[in-house]
GROMACS .gro file of C-alpha atoms in nm:
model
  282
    1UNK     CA    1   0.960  -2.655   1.465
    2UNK     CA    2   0.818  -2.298   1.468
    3UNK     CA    3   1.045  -2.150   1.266
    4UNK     CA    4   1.030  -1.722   1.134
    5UNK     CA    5   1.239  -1.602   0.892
    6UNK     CA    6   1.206  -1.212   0.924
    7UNK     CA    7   1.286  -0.939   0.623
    8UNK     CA    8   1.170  -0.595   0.581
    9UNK     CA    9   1.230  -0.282   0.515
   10UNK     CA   10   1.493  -0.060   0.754
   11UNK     CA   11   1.267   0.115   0.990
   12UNK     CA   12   0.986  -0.073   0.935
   13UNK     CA   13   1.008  -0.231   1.263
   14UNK     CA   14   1.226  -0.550   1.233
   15UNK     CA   15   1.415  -0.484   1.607
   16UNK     CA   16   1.080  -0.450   1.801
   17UNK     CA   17   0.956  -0.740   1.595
   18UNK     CA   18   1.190  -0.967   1.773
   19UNK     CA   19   1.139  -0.853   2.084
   20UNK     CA   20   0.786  -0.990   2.086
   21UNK     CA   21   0.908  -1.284   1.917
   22UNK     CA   22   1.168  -1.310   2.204
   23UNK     CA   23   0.857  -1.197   2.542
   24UNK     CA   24   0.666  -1.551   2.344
   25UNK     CA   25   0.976  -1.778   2.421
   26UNK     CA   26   1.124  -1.790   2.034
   27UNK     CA   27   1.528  -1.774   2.021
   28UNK     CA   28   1.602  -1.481   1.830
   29UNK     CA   29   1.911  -1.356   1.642
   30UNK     CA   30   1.903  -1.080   1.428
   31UNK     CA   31   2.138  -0.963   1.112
   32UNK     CA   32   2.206  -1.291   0.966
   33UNK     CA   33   2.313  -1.299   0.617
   34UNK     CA   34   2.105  -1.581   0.404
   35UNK     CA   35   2.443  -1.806   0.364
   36UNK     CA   36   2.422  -1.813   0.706
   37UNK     CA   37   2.018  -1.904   0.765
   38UNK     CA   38   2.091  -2.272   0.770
   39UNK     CA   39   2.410  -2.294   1.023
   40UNK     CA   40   2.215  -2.064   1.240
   41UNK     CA   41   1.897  -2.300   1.242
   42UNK     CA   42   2.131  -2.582   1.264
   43UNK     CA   43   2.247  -2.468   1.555
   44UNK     CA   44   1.920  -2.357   1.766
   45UNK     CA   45   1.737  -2.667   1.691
   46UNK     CA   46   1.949  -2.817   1.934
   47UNK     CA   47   1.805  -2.663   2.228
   48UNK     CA   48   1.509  -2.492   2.120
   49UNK     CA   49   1.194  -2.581   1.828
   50UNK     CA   50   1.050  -2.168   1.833
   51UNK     CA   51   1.322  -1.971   1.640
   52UNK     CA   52   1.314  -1.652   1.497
   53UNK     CA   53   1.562  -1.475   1.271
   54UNK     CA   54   1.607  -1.154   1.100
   55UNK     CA   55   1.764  -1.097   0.745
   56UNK     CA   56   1.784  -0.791   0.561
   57UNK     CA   57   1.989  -0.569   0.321
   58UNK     CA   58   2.202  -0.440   0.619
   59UNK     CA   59   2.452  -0.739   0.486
   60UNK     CA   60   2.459  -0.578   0.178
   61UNK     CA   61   2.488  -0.773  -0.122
   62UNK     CA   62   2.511  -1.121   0.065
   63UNK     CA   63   2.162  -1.085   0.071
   64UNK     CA   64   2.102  -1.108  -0.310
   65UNK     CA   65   2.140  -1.504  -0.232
   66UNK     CA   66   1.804  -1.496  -0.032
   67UNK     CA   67   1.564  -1.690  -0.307
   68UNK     CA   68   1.886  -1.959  -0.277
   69UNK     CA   69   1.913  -1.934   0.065
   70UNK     CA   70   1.551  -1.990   0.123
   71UNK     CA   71   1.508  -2.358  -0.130
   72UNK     CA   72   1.781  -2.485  -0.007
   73UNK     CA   73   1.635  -2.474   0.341
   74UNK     CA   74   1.341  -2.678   0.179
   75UNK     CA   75   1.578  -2.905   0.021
   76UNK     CA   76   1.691  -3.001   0.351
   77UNK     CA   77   1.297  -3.048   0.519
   78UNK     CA   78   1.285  -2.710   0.697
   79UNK     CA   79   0.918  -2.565   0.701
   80UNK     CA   80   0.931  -2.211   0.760
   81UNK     CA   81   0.723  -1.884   0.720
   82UNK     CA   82   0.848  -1.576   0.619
   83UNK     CA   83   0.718  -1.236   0.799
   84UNK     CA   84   0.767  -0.911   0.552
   85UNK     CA   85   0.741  -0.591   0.722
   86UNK     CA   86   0.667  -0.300   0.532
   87UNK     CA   87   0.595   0.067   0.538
   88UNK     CA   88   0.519   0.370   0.321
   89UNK     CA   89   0.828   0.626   0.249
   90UNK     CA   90   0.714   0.913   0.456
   91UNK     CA   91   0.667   0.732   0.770
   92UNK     CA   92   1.012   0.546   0.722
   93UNK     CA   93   1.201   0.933   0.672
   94UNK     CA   94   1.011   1.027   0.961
   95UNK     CA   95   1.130   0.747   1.155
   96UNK     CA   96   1.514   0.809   1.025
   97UNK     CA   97   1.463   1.208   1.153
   98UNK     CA   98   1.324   1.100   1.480
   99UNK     CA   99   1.589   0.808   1.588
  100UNK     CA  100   1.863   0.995   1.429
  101UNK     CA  101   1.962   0.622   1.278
  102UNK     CA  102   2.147   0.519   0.949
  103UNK     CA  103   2.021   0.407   0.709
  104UNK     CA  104   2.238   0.098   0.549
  105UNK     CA  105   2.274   0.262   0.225
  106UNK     CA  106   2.402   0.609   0.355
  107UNK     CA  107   2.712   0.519   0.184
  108UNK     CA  108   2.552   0.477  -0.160
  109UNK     CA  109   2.280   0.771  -0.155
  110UNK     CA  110   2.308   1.097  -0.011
  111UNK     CA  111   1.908   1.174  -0.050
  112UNK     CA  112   1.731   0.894   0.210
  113UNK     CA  113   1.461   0.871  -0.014
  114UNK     CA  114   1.682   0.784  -0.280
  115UNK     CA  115   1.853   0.503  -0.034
  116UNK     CA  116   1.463   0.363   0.053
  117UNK     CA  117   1.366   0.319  -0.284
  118UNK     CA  118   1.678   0.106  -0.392
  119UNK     CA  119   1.584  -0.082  -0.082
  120UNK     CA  120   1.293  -0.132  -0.175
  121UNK     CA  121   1.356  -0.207  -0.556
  122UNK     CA  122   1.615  -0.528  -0.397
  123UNK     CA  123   1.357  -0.643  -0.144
  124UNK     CA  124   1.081  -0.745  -0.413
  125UNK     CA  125   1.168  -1.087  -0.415
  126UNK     CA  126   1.161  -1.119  -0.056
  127UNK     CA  127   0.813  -0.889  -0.072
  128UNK     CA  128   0.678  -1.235  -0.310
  129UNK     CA  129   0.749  -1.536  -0.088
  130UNK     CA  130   0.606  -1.349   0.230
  131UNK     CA  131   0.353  -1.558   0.435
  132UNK     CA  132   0.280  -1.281   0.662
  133UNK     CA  133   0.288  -0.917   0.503
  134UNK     CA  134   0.248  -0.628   0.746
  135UNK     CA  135   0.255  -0.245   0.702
  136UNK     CA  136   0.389  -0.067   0.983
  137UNK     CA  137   0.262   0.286   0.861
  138UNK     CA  138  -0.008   0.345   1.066
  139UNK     CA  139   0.045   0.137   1.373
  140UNK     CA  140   0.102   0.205   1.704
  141UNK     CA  141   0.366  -0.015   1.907
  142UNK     CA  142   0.039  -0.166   2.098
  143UNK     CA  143  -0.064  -0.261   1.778
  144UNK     CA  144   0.241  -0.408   1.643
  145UNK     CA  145   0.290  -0.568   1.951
  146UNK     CA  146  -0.024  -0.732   1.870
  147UNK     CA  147  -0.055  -0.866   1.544
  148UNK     CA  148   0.298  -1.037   1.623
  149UNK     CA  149   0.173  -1.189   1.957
  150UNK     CA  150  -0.148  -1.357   1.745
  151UNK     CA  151   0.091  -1.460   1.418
  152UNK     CA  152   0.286  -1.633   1.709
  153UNK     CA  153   0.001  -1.830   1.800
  154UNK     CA  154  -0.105  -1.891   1.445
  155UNK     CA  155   0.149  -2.166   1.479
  156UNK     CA  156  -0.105  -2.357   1.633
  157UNK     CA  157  -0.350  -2.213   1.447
  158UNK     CA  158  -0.403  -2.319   1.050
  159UNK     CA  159  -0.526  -1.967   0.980
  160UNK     CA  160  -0.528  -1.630   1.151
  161UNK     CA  161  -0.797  -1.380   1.077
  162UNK     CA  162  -0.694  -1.016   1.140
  163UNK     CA  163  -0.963  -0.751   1.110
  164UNK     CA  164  -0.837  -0.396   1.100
  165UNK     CA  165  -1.116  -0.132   1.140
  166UNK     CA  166  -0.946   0.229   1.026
  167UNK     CA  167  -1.040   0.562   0.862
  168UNK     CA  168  -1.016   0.657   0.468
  169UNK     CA  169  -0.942   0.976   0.522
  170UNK     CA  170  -0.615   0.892   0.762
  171UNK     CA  171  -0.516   0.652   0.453
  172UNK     CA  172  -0.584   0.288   0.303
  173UNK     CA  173  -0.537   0.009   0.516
  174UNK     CA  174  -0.258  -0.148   0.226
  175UNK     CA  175  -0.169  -0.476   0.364
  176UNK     CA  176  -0.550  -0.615   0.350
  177UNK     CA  177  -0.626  -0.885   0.154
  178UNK     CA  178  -0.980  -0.862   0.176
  179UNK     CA  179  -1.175  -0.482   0.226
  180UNK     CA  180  -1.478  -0.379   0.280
  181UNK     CA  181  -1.650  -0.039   0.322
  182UNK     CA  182  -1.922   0.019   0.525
  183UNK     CA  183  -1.940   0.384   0.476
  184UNK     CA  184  -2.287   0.279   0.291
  185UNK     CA  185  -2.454   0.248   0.668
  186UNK     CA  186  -2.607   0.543   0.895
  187UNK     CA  187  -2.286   0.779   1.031
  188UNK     CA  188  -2.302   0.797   1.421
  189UNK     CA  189  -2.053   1.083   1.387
  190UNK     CA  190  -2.420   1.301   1.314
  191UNK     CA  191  -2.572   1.180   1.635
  192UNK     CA  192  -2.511   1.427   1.889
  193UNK     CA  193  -2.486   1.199   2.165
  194UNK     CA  194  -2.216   0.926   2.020
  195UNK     CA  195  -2.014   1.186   1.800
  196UNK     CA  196  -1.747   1.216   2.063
  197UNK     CA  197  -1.784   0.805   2.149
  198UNK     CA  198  -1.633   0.484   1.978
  199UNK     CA  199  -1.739   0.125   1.861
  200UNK     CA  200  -1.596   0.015   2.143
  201UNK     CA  201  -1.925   0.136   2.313
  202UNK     CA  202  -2.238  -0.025   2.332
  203UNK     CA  203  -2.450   0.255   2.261
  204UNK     CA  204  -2.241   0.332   1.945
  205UNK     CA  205  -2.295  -0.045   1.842
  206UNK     CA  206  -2.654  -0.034   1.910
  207UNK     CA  207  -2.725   0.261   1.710
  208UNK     CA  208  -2.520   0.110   1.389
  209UNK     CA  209  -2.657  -0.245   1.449
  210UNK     CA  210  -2.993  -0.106   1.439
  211UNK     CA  211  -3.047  -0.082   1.099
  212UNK     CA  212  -3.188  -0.397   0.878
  213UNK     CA  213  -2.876  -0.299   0.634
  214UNK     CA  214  -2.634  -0.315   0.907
  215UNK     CA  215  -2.747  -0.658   0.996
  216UNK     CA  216  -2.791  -0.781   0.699
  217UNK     CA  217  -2.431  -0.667   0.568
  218UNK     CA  218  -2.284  -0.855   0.853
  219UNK     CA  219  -2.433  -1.188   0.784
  220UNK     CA  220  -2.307  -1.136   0.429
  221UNK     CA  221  -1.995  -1.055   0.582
  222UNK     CA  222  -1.973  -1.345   0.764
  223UNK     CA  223  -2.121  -1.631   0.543
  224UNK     CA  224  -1.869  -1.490   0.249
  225UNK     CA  225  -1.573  -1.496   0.471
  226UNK     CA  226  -1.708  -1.831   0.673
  227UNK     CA  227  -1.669  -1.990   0.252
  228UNK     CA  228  -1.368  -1.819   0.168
  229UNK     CA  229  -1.162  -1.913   0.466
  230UNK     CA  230  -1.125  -2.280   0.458
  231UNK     CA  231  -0.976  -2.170   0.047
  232UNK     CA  232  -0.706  -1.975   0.180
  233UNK     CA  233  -0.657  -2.220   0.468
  234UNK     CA  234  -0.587  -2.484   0.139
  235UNK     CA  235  -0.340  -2.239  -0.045
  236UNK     CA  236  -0.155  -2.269   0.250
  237UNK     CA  237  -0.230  -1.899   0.386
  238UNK     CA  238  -0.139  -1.802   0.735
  239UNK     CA  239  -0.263  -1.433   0.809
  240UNK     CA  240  -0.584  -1.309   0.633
  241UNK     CA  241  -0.575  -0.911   0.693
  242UNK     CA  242  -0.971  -0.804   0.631
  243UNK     CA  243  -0.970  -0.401   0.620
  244UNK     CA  244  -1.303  -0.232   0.738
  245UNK     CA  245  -1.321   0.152   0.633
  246UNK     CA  246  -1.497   0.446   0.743
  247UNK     CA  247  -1.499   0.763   0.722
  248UNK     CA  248  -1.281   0.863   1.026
  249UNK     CA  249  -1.202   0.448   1.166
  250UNK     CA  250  -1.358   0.555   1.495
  251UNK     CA  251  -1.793   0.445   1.470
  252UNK     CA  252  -1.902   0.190   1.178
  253UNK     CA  253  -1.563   0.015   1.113
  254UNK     CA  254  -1.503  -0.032   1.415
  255UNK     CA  255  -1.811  -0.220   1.566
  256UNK     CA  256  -1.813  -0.430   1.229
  257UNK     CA  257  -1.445  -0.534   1.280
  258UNK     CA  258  -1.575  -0.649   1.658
  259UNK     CA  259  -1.884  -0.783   1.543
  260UNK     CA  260  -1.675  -0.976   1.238
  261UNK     CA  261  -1.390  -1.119   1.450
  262UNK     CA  262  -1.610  -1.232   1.732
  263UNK     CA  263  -1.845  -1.424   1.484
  264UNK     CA  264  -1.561  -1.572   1.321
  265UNK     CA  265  -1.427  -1.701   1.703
  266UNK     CA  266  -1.729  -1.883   1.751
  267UNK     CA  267  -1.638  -2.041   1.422
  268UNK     CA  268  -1.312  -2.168   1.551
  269UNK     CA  269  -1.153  -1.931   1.394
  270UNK     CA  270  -0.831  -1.736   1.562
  271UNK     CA  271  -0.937  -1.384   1.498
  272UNK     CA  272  -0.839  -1.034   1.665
  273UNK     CA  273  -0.915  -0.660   1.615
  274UNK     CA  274  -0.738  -0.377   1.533
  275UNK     CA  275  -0.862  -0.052   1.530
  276UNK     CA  276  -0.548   0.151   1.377
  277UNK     CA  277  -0.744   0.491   1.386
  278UNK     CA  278  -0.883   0.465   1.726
  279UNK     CA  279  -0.697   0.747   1.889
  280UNK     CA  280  -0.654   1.020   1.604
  281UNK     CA  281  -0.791   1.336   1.613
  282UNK     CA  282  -1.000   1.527   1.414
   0.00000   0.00000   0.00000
């Protein structure tokens, strides 16, 4: 069974989450208080092995029997992964301001930021037992969209490499397990040329490929990950986020996080890009 057991932060992204879930055939119910989890399973295996289900603090304090919830699913033989979805305060008020939406402890706090962090303070034990752990902050919908289509087919997959090219100065990339900063290579920002261009461009490839360093930093790249892969594939991880910084997430990090994830594809491994800074300006 391919069974997702989703938990997150309001805001962070839970409802569009399904949907994805939903577009790659999973049945999806969302709201379901951890007493619940194993009636609801119970039920869906019956017609369907790809299920998908949402649990959060909008049940309020039903959800403080998650960590029980969750073994006694074990206890019964059910393998599951559990899909955390996070995001940094500002973006999450933001969000609230923009949608207009509640938050579900309006009741309790008058201040929002007030009602995120006590949200956050009960979700840390859900935060721990998270197989996949992804920060909303900075991504587009396209991007969501995305990384939830390819942890779908991680199913199939014992391991899923996600590289995320982005820019230091439009913030850390904090859901990465593994980063690396390549801001030690020749800027193509000072080229007059490819200033206004992208690694998604051959010419801005070339010129950072060029270099001995640049070449030699990606086989290093690639032989360290190529060893440290088939360890997390033994501790039982599923996603592997590898952050690539530059300066602005537009040149360098972005041809290394192509260059990366198609190496690591003619590996065998199941590996996308993201390029979360792609479109920002200045």
């Amino acid at each position: 069974m391919d069974l997702i057991i989703i938990t997150g932060l309001s805001g962070a992204g839970k409802t569009k989450t399904l949907q994805v879930f939903e577009d790659h055939g999973f049945m999806c119910c969302d709201n379901v208080p951890p007493l619940l989890l194993y009636e609801t399973i119970h039920t869906f295996e019956t017609v369907t092995q790809k299920i998908a289900i949402a649990c959060d603090l909008r049940c309020g304090k039903l959800f403080l029997q998650w960590n029980d919830c969750l073994d006694m699913l074990k206890q019964k033989g059910y393998h599951f992964k559990v899909l955390y979805l996070d995001c940094e305060n500002y973006q999450l008020i933001s969000r609230y301001k923009e949608l207009r939406r509640v938050h579900p402890f309006s009741d309790q706090f008058t201040q929002i930021e007030s009602a995120i962090a006590a949200e956050n303070e009960l979700l840390k034990s859900a935060k721990k037992r998270a197989d996949f752990l992804i920060d909303t902050t900075h991504l587009s919908l396209a991007q969501l969209k995305e990384t939830i289509s390819q942890i779908c087919l991680s199913f199939v997959q014992s391991i899923t490499v996600r590289c995320v090219s982005f820019g230091v100065k439009y913030g850390a990339c904090t859901d990465a397990d593994l980063l690396f900063d390549v801001r030690c290579l020749p800027n193509p920002y000072y080229i007059a040329d490819l200033k206004d261009r992208t690694g998604l461009e051959e010419p801005v490839q070339d010129y950072v490929m060029q270099f001995s360093s640049s070449q030699t930093l990606l086989k290093k790249l690639i032989e360290l990950l190529d060893f440290m892969l088939p360890l997390y594939q033994k501790e039982g991880k599923s996603l592997l986020t590898v952050g690539i910084c530059c300066t602005g997430g537009k040149h360098r990090s972005v041809t290394f996080a192509i260059k990366l994830s198609k190496a690591l594809r003619n590996k065998g491994y199941s590996c996308f890009a993201i390029h979360r800074d792609l479109e920002k300006k200045g």
